[in-house]
Amino acid sequence: MRLLRIGARGAERPCAVGPGGVVRDLSSWVADWTGEALDPDALRDLAARLAREGGALPVADPAAERVGPPVRPGGHLLSIGLNYRAHAAEAGLALPDEPIVSSKAPTTLVGPYDDLLLPPGGEKTDWEVELAVVIGRRAQYLPDRSSALDHVAGFSTGNDVSERSWLLERGGQWVKGKSFESFSPLGPCLVTPDEAGDPQDLRLTCRVNGRLVQDGRTADMVFDVAHLVWYLSQFMVLQPGDVVLTGTPGGVALGRPDQPYLRPGDLVEAEVAGLGTHRQRCRAVLLPDGPREAP
């Protein structure tokens, strides 16, 4: 099943792709894609009901209305660093012995076609196409990797946008370079595991102004999805709606000789094959009273 949320920011309605590829408004069945509605068993039951009764639900048109992030904002956003061999190689860094974990502010989560806001003074904003994992069932102290995927609601296309100047040049934690508004576009759909297929056999691509800049496969991950969910559960409680951005392949601006960081007007297109494509236009944030002293 493919889940999405359609509507103005803060007023999105839960929808799903029903029989015949028609998008249906499910707001009469579920309040939103959050909490118990994301439980894998609940989603299986809902898919069966949608096949039986979906024809009676209102039609939603994602081409006519804004598409929001496929899960309600507010959950934990986690970012895994250096989790692709090619990306570690381009950065000139050794492969990590354990997953590198950062977090992102909830306000970074936006829809797949919302503008990408370049922060004031940000000269090194970088793209990072990623496979996003959405948690569907509470996970804590999982006993082993084999049970980890039972706690996953589905997968989506993510872009773990980073402002490298705050990430690498200011000291402290990576969260500073990853928490600007709009830095976690997600969607357009949340695809349940039965339809998404093997999460370790997916192609990821990113284009900037039509130029292919990233082209990798999830098979290049250092730590696979099951390992990441199991690992995170050892030191935090994962809740339904939490999003794990599982790392990016090679090809980021930081790793290129000319370091072509994003500029206003650039178009960024990120895709995970079978899960959907983002299209974000970059726009500079203009402060109402002009430039301010650098912090």
Short mmCIF file of C-alpha atoms in Angstrom, two decimals:
data_model
loop_
_atom_site.label_atom_id
_atom_site.label_comp_id
_atom_site.label_asym_id
_atom_site.label_seq_id
_atom_site.Cartn_x
_atom_site.Cartn_y
_atom_site.Cartn_z
CA MET A 1 0.00 0.00 0.00
CA ARG A 2 1.07 3.58 -0.70
CA LEU A 3 0.15 6.18 1.90
CA LEU A 4 0.28 9.93 1.46
CA ARG A 5 -1.06 13.13 2.99
CA ILE A 6 -2.70 15.81 0.86
CA GLY A 7 -3.69 19.34 1.75
CA ALA A 8 -2.43 22.68 3.01
CA ARG A 9 0.37 22.70 5.55
CA GLY A 10 -1.04 21.67 8.93
CA ALA A 11 -4.33 20.50 7.41
CA GLU A 12 -3.23 17.45 5.43
CA ARG A 13 -5.66 14.55 5.02
CA PRO A 14 -4.56 10.89 5.18
CA CYS A 15 -4.85 9.29 1.75
CA ALA A 16 -3.81 6.09 0.03
CA VAL A 17 -3.51 4.74 -3.48
CA GLY A 18 -6.49 2.44 -3.97
CA PRO A 19 -7.58 -0.02 -6.66
CA GLY A 20 -6.82 1.13 -10.17
CA GLY A 21 -4.20 3.56 -8.91
CA VAL A 22 -6.83 6.06 -7.75
CA VAL A 23 -5.86 8.11 -4.70
CA ARG A 24 -8.56 7.96 -2.02
CA ASP A 25 -9.17 10.19 0.98
CA LEU A 26 -9.14 7.95 4.08
CA SER A 27 -9.89 10.65 6.66
CA SER A 28 -13.22 9.00 7.46
CA TRP A 29 -11.32 5.84 8.43
CA VAL A 30 -8.16 7.16 10.12
CA ALA A 31 -7.34 10.49 11.74
CA ASP A 32 -3.84 10.73 10.26
CA TRP A 33 -0.78 8.66 9.45
CA THR A 34 0.59 8.55 12.96
CA GLY A 35 0.51 6.39 16.08
CA GLU A 36 -1.44 3.12 15.93
CA ALA A 37 -2.52 3.79 12.35
CA LEU A 38 1.06 2.97 11.28
CA ASP A 39 1.18 -0.41 13.00
CA PRO A 40 2.06 -3.03 10.36
CA ASP A 41 -0.89 -5.24 11.32
CA ALA A 42 -3.27 -2.28 11.15
CA LEU A 43 -1.92 -1.34 7.73
CA ARG A 44 -2.45 -4.88 6.42
CA ASP A 45 -6.05 -4.83 7.62
CA LEU A 46 -6.53 -1.38 6.10
CA ALA A 47 -5.13 -2.52 2.75
CA ALA A 48 -7.66 -5.35 2.66
CA ARG A 49 -10.49 -2.98 3.53
CA LEU A 50 -9.34 -0.50 0.89
CA ALA A 51 -9.45 -3.24 -1.74
CA ARG A 52 -13.01 -4.14 -0.69
CA GLU A 53 -14.56 -0.77 0.07
CA GLY A 54 -12.21 1.88 -1.31
CA GLY A 55 -14.39 2.65 -4.30
CA ALA A 56 -16.85 4.47 -2.02
CA LEU A 57 -14.25 6.86 -0.61
CA PRO A 58 -13.73 10.41 -1.96
CA VAL A 59 -11.09 10.81 -4.66
CA ALA A 60 -8.07 12.98 -3.86
CA ASP A 61 -5.96 14.60 -6.56
CA PRO A 62 -2.26 15.02 -5.70
CA ALA A 63 -1.79 17.01 -8.91
CA ALA A 64 -4.32 19.63 -7.81
CA GLU A 65 -3.39 20.00 -4.13
CA ARG A 66 -0.22 20.20 -2.09
CA VAL A 67 1.31 16.86 -1.10
CA GLY A 68 2.66 16.91 2.44
CA PRO A 69 5.11 14.54 4.13
CA PRO A 70 3.53 11.06 4.27
CA VAL A 71 3.65 10.93 8.07
CA ARG A 72 2.52 13.62 10.49
CA PRO A 73 5.44 15.79 11.66
CA GLY A 74 6.41 15.66 15.29
CA GLY A 75 8.20 12.34 15.60
CA HIS A 76 11.91 11.80 16.06
CA LEU A 77 14.05 12.32 12.95
CA LEU A 78 17.31 10.38 12.98
CA SER A 79 20.17 10.69 10.50
CA ILE A 80 22.81 8.02 9.95
CA GLY A 81 26.22 9.27 8.82
CA LEU A 82 28.85 7.63 6.60
CA ASN A 83 26.67 4.57 6.00
CA TYR A 84 27.66 4.06 2.35
CA ARG A 85 31.09 2.83 1.40
CA ALA A 86 31.27 5.16 -1.61
CA HIS A 87 30.34 8.20 0.49
CA ALA A 88 32.95 7.38 3.15
CA ALA A 89 35.55 6.96 0.40
CA GLU A 90 34.79 10.35 -1.20
CA ALA A 91 35.01 11.97 2.24
CA GLY A 92 38.37 10.28 2.85
CA LEU A 93 37.12 8.72 6.07
CA ALA A 94 37.32 5.20 7.46
CA LEU A 95 34.18 3.10 7.65
CA PRO A 96 32.58 3.43 11.09
CA ASP A 97 32.68 0.52 13.51
CA GLU A 98 29.19 1.42 14.73
CA PRO A 99 26.46 3.54 13.14
CA ILE A 100 27.01 7.30 13.42
CA VAL A 101 23.75 8.79 14.67
CA SER A 102 22.60 12.40 14.55
CA SER A 103 19.18 13.96 14.95
CA LYS A 104 17.22 16.65 13.13
CA ALA A 105 14.64 19.14 14.38
CA PRO A 106 11.01 18.12 13.66
CA THR A 107 10.53 21.38 11.73
CA THR A 108 12.85 20.07 9.01
CA LEU A 109 10.13 17.66 7.81
CA VAL A 110 8.32 18.95 4.71
CA GLY A 111 6.53 17.60 1.66
CA PRO A 112 8.21 16.31 -1.48
CA TYR A 113 7.47 19.41 -3.58
CA ASP A 114 7.83 22.14 -0.96
CA ASP A 115 10.60 24.69 -1.49
CA LEU A 116 14.04 23.93 -0.08
CA LEU A 117 14.90 26.96 2.05
CA LEU A 118 18.55 28.00 1.95
CA PRO A 119 19.39 29.55 5.33
CA PRO A 120 20.82 33.06 5.79
CA GLY A 121 24.57 32.91 5.42
CA GLY A 122 24.40 29.32 4.25
CA GLU A 123 26.88 28.93 1.42
CA LYS A 124 27.40 25.17 1.65
CA THR A 125 23.94 23.56 1.55
CA ASP A 126 24.32 20.02 0.23
CA TRP A 127 22.01 17.29 -1.05
CA GLU A 128 21.88 13.71 0.33
CA VAL A 129 19.33 11.35 -1.24
CA GLU A 130 18.47 8.60 1.25
CA LEU A 131 16.19 5.66 1.90
CA ALA A 132 13.89 6.75 4.74
CA VAL A 133 12.52 4.17 7.15
CA VAL A 134 9.32 4.98 9.05
CA ILE A 135 8.74 3.16 12.33
CA GLY A 136 5.29 1.62 12.73
CA ARG A 137 5.49 -0.16 16.08
CA ARG A 138 7.21 0.73 19.36
CA ALA A 139 10.70 -0.74 19.43
CA GLN A 140 12.88 -0.95 22.53
CA TYR A 141 15.72 -3.33 23.32
CA LEU A 142 14.97 -5.56 20.35
CA PRO A 143 16.65 -8.93 20.96
CA ASP A 144 18.17 -9.28 17.50
CA ARG A 145 18.17 -8.03 13.92
CA SER A 146 15.70 -10.68 12.75
CA SER A 147 12.74 -8.98 14.43
CA ALA A 148 13.66 -5.41 13.49
CA LEU A 149 11.74 -5.14 10.21
CA ASP A 150 8.55 -6.24 11.99
CA HIS A 151 8.56 -2.74 13.52
CA VAL A 152 8.72 -0.89 10.20
CA ALA A 153 5.61 0.74 8.73
CA GLY A 154 7.26 1.38 5.39
CA PHE A 155 9.83 3.20 3.31
CA SER A 156 10.00 6.53 1.54
CA THR A 157 12.34 8.76 -0.40
CA GLY A 158 14.26 11.15 1.83
CA ASN A 159 16.82 13.90 1.37
CA ASP A 160 18.98 14.53 4.42
CA VAL A 161 19.88 18.10 3.43
CA SER A 162 22.91 19.47 5.28
CA GLU A 163 24.49 22.90 5.64
CA ARG A 164 28.16 21.88 5.68
CA SER A 165 29.44 25.10 7.24
CA TRP A 166 27.41 24.49 10.41
CA LEU A 167 27.96 20.73 10.19
CA LEU A 168 31.75 20.66 9.87
CA GLU A 169 33.20 24.08 10.62
CA ARG A 170 31.45 25.21 13.82
CA GLY A 171 32.33 22.44 16.27
CA GLY A 172 29.83 20.59 18.41
CA GLN A 173 27.21 18.21 17.05
CA TRP A 174 26.04 17.57 13.47
CA VAL A 175 22.48 18.41 14.49
CA LYS A 176 23.30 22.11 13.93
CA GLY A 177 23.94 21.61 10.22
CA LYS A 178 20.90 19.40 9.72
CA SER A 179 18.11 21.23 11.56
CA PHE A 180 17.26 24.18 9.30
CA GLU A 181 13.63 24.43 8.23
CA SER A 182 12.77 22.24 5.18
CA PHE A 183 15.96 20.14 5.44
CA SER A 184 14.05 16.80 5.52
CA PRO A 185 11.78 16.58 2.47
CA LEU A 186 9.97 13.23 2.55
CA GLY A 187 7.66 11.41 0.18
CA PRO A 188 5.61 11.58 -1.88
CA CYS A 189 4.42 8.21 -0.51
CA LEU A 190 5.09 5.90 2.39
CA VAL A 191 5.32 2.47 0.75
CA THR A 192 4.62 -0.58 2.91
CA PRO A 193 7.30 -3.31 2.97
CA ASP A 194 5.29 -5.81 0.93
CA GLU A 195 5.21 -3.36 -1.99
CA ALA A 196 8.60 -1.72 -1.50
CA GLY A 197 10.54 -4.98 -1.85
CA ASP A 198 14.01 -5.71 -0.51
CA PRO A 199 15.28 -2.52 1.20
CA GLN A 200 18.86 -3.60 0.46
CA ASP A 201 18.28 -3.74 -3.30
CA LEU A 202 17.07 -0.26 -4.19
CA ARG A 203 18.60 2.34 -6.50
CA LEU A 204 18.99 5.92 -5.25
CA THR A 205 19.56 8.89 -7.55
CA CYS A 206 19.77 12.64 -7.20
CA ARG A 207 19.77 15.25 -9.95
CA VAL A 208 20.52 18.96 -9.65
CA ASN A 209 19.25 21.08 -12.52
CA GLY A 210 18.87 17.88 -14.53
CA ARG A 211 22.45 16.69 -13.95
CA LEU A 212 22.84 13.28 -12.33
CA VAL A 213 24.98 13.83 -9.23
CA GLN A 214 24.25 10.70 -7.16
CA ASP A 215 23.63 7.15 -8.35
CA GLY A 216 23.97 4.35 -5.82
CA ARG A 217 22.30 1.28 -4.37
CA THR A 218 21.28 0.42 -0.86
CA ALA A 219 23.43 -2.73 -1.16
CA ASP A 220 26.39 -0.38 -0.53
CA MET A 221 25.23 0.33 3.04
CA VAL A 222 27.71 -0.41 5.79
CA PHE A 223 24.86 -1.20 8.21
CA ASP A 224 21.62 -2.45 6.67
CA VAL A 225 18.13 -1.34 7.64
CA ALA A 226 17.49 -4.23 10.02
CA HIS A 227 20.75 -3.57 11.83
CA LEU A 228 19.99 0.15 12.17
CA VAL A 229 16.52 -0.37 13.66
CA TRP A 230 17.86 -2.99 16.06
CA TYR A 231 20.85 -0.80 17.01
CA LEU A 232 18.81 2.34 17.64
CA SER A 233 16.39 0.40 19.84
CA GLN A 234 19.23 -0.46 22.21
CA PHE A 235 19.52 3.13 23.50
CA MET A 236 16.23 4.86 22.64
CA VAL A 237 12.56 4.04 22.31
CA LEU A 238 11.48 4.14 18.66
CA GLN A 239 7.86 5.22 18.30
CA PRO A 240 5.40 5.02 15.39
CA GLY A 241 6.06 7.91 13.03
CA ASP A 242 9.76 8.21 13.84
CA VAL A 243 11.85 8.52 10.68
CA VAL A 244 15.33 7.06 10.16
CA LEU A 245 17.35 8.50 7.27
CA THR A 246 19.73 5.65 6.54
CA GLY A 247 22.68 7.38 4.87
CA THR A 248 23.60 8.66 1.43
CA PRO A 249 25.64 7.23 -1.44
CA GLY A 250 28.59 9.02 -3.01
CA GLY A 251 28.21 12.13 -5.13
CA VAL A 252 27.43 14.89 -2.64
CA ALA A 253 28.70 18.40 -3.35
CA LEU A 254 31.24 18.15 -0.52
CA GLY A 255 32.97 15.24 -2.27
CA ARG A 256 33.23 16.91 -5.70
CA PRO A 257 36.31 18.90 -6.77
CA ASP A 258 34.25 22.03 -7.56
CA GLN A 259 31.93 21.61 -4.54
CA PRO A 260 28.82 22.89 -6.37
CA TYR A 261 26.67 23.66 -3.33
CA LEU A 262 23.03 24.61 -3.82
CA ARG A 263 22.06 28.11 -4.85
CA PRO A 264 18.69 29.91 -5.16
CA GLY A 265 16.77 28.69 -8.19
CA ASP A 266 18.43 25.25 -8.29
CA LEU A 267 16.10 22.28 -8.79
CA VAL A 268 16.88 19.17 -6.72
CA GLU A 269 15.27 15.86 -7.71
CA ALA A 270 15.83 12.93 -5.34
CA GLU A 271 14.48 9.44 -6.03
CA VAL A 272 14.53 5.97 -4.55
CA ALA A 273 13.40 3.60 -7.28
CA GLY A 274 9.85 2.41 -6.71
CA LEU A 275 9.24 4.83 -3.84
CA GLY A 276 8.87 8.13 -5.66
CA THR A 277 10.67 11.36 -6.52
CA HIS A 278 11.06 14.74 -4.79
CA ARG A 279 11.29 17.93 -6.76
CA GLN A 280 12.41 20.92 -4.71
CA ARG A 281 13.22 24.39 -5.90
CA CYS A 282 15.82 26.15 -3.77
CA ARG A 283 14.84 29.51 -2.33
CA ALA A 284 16.89 31.82 -0.13
CA VAL A 285 15.47 32.83 3.23
CA LEU A 286 15.37 36.62 3.42
CA LEU A 287 15.24 38.08 6.92
CA PRO A 288 12.73 40.93 7.23
CA ASP A 289 15.27 43.36 8.69
CA GLY A 290 18.18 42.34 6.46
CA PRO A 291 21.45 40.56 7.31
CA ARG A 292 22.35 40.02 10.95
CA GLU A 293 25.56 39.48 12.82
CA ALA A 294 26.86 35.94 12.40
CA PRO A 295 26.42 33.84 15.55
#
